[in-house]
CSV table of C-alpha atoms in Angstrom, one decimal:
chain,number,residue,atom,x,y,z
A,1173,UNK,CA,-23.8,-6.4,-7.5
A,1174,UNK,CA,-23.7,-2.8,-8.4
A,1175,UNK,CA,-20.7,-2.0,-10.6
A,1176,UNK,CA,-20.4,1.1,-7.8
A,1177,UNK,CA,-20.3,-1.1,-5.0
A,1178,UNK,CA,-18.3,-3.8,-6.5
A,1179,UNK,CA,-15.1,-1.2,-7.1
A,1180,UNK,CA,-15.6,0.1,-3.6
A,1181,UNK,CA,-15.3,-3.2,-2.0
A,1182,UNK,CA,-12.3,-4.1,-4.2
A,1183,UNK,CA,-10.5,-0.3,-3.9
A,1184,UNK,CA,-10.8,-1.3,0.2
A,1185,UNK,CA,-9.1,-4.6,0.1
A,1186,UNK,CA,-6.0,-3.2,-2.4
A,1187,UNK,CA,-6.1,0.2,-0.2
A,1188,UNK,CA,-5.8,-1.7,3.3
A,1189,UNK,CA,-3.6,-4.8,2.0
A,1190,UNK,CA,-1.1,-2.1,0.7
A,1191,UNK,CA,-1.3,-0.4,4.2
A,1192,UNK,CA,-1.6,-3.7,6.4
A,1193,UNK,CA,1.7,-4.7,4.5
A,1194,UNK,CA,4.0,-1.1,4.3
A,1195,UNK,CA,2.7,-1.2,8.1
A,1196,UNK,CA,4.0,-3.8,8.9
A,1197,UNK,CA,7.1,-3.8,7.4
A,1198,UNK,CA,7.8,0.3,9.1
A,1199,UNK,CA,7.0,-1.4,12.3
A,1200,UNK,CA,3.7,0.6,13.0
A,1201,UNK,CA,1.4,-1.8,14.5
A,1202,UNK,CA,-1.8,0.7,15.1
A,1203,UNK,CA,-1.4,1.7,11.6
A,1204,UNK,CA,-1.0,-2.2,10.6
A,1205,UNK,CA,-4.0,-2.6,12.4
A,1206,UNK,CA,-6.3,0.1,11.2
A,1207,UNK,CA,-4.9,-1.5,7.4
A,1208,UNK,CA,-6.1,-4.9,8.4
A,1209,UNK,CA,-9.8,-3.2,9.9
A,1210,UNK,CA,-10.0,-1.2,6.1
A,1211,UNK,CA,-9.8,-4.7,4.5
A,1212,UNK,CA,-11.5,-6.4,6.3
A,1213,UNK,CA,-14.6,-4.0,5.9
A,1214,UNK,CA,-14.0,-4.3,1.5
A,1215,UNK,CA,-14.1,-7.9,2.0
A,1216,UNK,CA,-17.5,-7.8,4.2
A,1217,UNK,CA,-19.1,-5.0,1.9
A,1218,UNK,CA,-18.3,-7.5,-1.1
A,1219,UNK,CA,-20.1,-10.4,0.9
A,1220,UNK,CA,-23.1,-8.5,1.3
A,1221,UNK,CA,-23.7,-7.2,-2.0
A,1222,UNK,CA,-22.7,-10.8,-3.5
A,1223,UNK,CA,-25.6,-12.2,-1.2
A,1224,UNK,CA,-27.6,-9.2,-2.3
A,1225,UNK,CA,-27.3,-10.7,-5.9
A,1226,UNK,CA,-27.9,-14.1,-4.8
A,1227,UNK,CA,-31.4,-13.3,-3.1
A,1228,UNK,CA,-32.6,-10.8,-5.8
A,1229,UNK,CA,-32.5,-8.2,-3.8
């Protein structure tokens, strides 16, 4: 995995936890939501450049 890539997909997850969470506790579900969406996309661009390294790709 790119060292790039790597800190994107981890800067997501941190960005969209701390989002999903202060969301959450304000009360603001669409903003909870769109939180939960960010880190869900760190988590899936850390999947696919882990199975990126797997395959030699």
């Amino acid at each position: 995995m790119s060292a790039r890539e790597k800190i994107k997909a981890t800067a997501e997850q941190v960005v969209g936890r701390a989002v999903r969470k202060t969301a959450n506790a304000m009360g603001q579900r669409t903003t909870a939501a769109k939180g939960a969406a960010l880190e869900a996309r760190g988590k899936a661009r850390g999947l696919k450049e882990k199975g990126k390294d797997e395959f030699g790709l």
